[in-house]
Coordinates of C-alpha atoms in Angstrom, one line a residue:
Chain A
X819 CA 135.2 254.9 -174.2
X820 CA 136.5 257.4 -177.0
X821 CA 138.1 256.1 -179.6
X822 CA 140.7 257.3 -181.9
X823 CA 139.5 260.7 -183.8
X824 CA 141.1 262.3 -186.7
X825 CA 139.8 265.9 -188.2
X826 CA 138.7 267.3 -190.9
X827 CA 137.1 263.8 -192.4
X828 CA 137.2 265.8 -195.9
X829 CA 139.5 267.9 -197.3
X830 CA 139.8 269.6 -200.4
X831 CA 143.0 271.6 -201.5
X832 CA 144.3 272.9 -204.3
X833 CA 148.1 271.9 -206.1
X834 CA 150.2 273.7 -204.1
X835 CA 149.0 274.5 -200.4
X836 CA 150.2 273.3 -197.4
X837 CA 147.5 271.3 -195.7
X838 CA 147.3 269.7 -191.7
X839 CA 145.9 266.7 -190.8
X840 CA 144.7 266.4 -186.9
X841 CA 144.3 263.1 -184.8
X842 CA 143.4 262.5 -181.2
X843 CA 144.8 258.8 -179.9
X844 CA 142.9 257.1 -177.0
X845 CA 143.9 258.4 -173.7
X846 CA 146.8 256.8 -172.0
X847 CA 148.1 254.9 -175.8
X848 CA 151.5 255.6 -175.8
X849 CA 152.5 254.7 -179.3
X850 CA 151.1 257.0 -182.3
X851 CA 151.1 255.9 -186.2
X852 CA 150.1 257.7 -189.5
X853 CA 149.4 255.4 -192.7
X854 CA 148.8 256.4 -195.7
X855 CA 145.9 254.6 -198.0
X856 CA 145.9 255.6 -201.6
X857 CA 143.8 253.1 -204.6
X858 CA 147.8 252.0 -205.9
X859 CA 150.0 250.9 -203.1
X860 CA 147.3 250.1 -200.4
X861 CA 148.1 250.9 -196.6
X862 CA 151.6 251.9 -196.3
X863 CA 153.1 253.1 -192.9
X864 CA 154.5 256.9 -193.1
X865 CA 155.9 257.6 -189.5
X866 CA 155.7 256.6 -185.5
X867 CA 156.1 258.5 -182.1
X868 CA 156.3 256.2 -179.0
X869 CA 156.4 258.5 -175.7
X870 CA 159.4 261.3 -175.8
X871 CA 161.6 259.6 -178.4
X872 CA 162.4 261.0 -181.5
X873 CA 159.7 259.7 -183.5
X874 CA 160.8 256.9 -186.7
X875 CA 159.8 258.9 -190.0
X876 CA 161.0 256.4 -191.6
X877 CA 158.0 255.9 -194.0
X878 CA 157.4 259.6 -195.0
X879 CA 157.7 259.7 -198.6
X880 CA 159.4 263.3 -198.9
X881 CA 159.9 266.2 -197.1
X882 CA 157.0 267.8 -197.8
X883 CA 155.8 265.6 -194.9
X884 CA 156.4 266.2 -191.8
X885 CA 154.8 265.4 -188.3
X886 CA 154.8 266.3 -184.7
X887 CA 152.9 265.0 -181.4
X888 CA 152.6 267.4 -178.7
X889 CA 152.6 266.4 -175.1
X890 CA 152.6 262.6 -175.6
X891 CA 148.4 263.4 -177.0
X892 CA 147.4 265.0 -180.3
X893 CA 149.4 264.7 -183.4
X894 CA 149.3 266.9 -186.5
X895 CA 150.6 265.5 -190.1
X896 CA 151.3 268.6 -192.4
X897 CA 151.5 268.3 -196.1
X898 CA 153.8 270.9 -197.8
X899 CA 153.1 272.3 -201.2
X900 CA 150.8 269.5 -202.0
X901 CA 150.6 267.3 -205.4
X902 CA 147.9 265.8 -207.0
X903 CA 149.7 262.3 -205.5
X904 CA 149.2 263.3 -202.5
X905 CA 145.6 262.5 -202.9
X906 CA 144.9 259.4 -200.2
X907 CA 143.1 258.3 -197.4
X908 CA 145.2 259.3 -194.5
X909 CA 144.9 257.0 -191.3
X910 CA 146.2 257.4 -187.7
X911 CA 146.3 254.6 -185.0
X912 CA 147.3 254.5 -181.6
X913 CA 148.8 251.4 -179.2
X914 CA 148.9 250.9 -175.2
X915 CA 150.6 247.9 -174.8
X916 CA 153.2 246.0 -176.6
X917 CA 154.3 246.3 -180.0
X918 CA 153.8 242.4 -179.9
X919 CA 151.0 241.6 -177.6
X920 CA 148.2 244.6 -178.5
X921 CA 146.7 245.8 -181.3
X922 CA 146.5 249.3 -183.2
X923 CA 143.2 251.7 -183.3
X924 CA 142.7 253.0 -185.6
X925 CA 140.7 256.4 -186.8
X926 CA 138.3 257.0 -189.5
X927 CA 140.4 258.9 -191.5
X928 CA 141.0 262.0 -193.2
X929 CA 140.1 262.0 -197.1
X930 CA 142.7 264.2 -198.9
X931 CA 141.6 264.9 -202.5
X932 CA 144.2 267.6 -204.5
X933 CA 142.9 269.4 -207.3
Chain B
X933 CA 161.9 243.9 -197.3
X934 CA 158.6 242.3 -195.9
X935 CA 155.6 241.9 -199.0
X936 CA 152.2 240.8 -197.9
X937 CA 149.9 239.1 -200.2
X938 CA 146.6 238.2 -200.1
X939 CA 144.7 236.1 -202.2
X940 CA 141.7 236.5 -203.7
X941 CA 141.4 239.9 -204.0
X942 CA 137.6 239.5 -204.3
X943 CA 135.1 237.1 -203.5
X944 CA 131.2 236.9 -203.5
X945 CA 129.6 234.3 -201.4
X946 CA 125.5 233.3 -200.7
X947 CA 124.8 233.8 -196.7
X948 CA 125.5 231.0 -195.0
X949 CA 128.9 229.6 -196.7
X950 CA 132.2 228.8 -194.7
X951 CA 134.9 231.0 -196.3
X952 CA 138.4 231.1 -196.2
X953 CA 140.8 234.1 -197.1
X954 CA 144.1 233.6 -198.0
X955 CA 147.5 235.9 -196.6
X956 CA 151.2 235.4 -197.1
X957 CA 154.0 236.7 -196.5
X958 CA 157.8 236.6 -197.5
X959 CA 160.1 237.4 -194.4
X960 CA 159.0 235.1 -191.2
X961 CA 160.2 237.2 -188.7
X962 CA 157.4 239.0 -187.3
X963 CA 156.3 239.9 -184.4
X964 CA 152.6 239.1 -184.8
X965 CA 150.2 239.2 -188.1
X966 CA 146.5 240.9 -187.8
X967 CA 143.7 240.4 -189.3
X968 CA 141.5 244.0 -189.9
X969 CA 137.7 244.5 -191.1
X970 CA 137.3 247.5 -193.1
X971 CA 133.9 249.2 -193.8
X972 CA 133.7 251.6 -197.1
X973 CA 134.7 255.4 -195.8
X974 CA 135.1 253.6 -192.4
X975 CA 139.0 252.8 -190.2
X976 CA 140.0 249.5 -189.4
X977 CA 138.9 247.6 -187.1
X978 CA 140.9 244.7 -185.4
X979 CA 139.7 241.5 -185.9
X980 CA 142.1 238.7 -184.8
X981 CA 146.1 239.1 -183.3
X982 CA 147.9 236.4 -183.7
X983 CA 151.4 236.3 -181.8
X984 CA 154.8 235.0 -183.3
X985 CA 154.6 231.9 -180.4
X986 CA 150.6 231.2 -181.4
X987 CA 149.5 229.3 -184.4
X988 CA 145.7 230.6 -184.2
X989 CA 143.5 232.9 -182.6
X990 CA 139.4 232.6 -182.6
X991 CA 136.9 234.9 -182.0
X992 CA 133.1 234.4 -182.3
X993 CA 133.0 232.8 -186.0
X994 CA 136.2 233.9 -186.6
X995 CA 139.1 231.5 -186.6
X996 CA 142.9 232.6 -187.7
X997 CA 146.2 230.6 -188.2
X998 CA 149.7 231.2 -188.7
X999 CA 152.1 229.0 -190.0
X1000 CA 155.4 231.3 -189.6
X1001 CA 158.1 228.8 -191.6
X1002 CA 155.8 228.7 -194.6
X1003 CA 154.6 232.7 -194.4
X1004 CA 151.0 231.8 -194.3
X1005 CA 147.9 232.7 -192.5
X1006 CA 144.3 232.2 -193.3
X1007 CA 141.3 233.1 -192.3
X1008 CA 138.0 231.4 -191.5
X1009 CA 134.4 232.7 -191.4
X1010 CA 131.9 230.0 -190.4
X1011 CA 128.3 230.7 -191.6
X1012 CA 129.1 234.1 -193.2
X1013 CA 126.1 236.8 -193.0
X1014 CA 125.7 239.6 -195.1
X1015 CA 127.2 241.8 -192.4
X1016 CA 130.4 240.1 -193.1
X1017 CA 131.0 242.0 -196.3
X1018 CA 133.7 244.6 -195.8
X1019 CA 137.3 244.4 -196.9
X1020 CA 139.5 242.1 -194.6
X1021 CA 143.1 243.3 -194.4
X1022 CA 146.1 241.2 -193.3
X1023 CA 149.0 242.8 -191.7
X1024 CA 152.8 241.7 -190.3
X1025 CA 154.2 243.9 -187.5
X1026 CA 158.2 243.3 -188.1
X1027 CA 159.6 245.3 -186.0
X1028 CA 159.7 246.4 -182.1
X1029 CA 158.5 249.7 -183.0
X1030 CA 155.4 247.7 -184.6
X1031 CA 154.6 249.4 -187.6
X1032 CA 151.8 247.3 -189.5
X1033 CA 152.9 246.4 -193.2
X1034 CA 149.5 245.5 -194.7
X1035 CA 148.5 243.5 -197.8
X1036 CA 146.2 245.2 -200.5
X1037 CA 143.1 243.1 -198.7
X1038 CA 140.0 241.0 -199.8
X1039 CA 136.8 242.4 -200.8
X1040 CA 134.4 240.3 -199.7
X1041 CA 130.6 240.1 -200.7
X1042 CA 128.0 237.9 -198.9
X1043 CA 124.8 237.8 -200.7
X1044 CA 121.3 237.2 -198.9

């Protein structure tokens, strides 16, 4: 079946413009995730949406970030005023079972690169 | 806060060696540690889940353990190909929500 998808695969901005980041999850995956993967700090988590809750931003590193996922499906990540540290791999994931019992899938990715 | 290490951070075999990569990590209540494959410009790809009640997991050549009290996990490729080389990532989920908090991975080489 389809897996996770995640548009544009490439993106170039410049310092300064707001930018949005697209993923599809598999059909029927409940849980959502965005990481982040930049050369420095590796893969680190930047927010969740499980069904209707309020989703845990808890790893968003400012509030230039921000998220939403509409109607339990597609989710868009939107980078405010962008920096050059912005500059990263950004992943998304999706779940269907269990946080401790099934796995993530992930997307290929969205390259970021801030001029 | 939960760190994940891995050790080495690189490592260049001939086809046809066993290998083991190395993963730790400092707070031992998890939910489950992973073990991802990643491919250059590629996602991840799941390898190996391990839950908090298992101490190993095996897939094909694959073979993982945990050992929760001491933070460790390893993992073992039997008769590694040159397909093998991609960059295997170990993660801890800590959390109901399950968040993955990863380590910074092994690059592995296997050379024909």
């Amino acid at each position: 079946g389809a897996g996770v998808s995640q548009s544009p695969s490439n993106k170039v901005t410049e310092k300064g413009k707001d930018v949005e980041l697209r993923c599809d999850p598999i059909s029927g995956h409940t849980a959502l995730y965005w990481y982040r993967q930049s050369l420095g700090q590796g893969l680190e988590f930047l927010i969740y949406f499980q069904g209707n809750s309020a989703p845990d931003k808890s790893g968003l590193p400012s509030d230039r970030f921000s998220a939403e996922r509409t109607g339990g499906s597609v989710s868009t990540l939107t980078i405010q005023r962008t920096q050059q540290e912005d500059s990263a791999v950004y992943l998304c994931a999706s779940r269907y079972g269990g946080a401790g019992t099934d796995t993530q899938y992930f997307g290929p990715g969205t390259r970021l690169t801030v001029l | 806060k939960q760190e994940v290490t891995q050790i080495p951070a690189a490592l260049s075999v001939p086809e046809g060696e066993n290998l083991v990569l190395n993963c730790s990590f400092t707070d031992s209540a998890i939910y489950n540690l992973q073990w991802f494959r990643q491919d250059p410009g590629k996602g991840l790809t799941s390898l190996l889940l391990i839950q908090s009640s298992q101490r190993e997991q095996t897939s094909g050549r694959l073979n993982a353990s945990l050992d929760k009290s001491s933070g460790r996990s390893t993992l073992y490729i039997a008769a590694s190909q040159p397909g093998d080389s991609a960059t295997y990532l170990c993660a801890v989920v800590r959390g109901s929500q399950g968040n993955l908090i990863f380590g910074k991975g092994t690059k592995l080489s296997v050379k024909p």
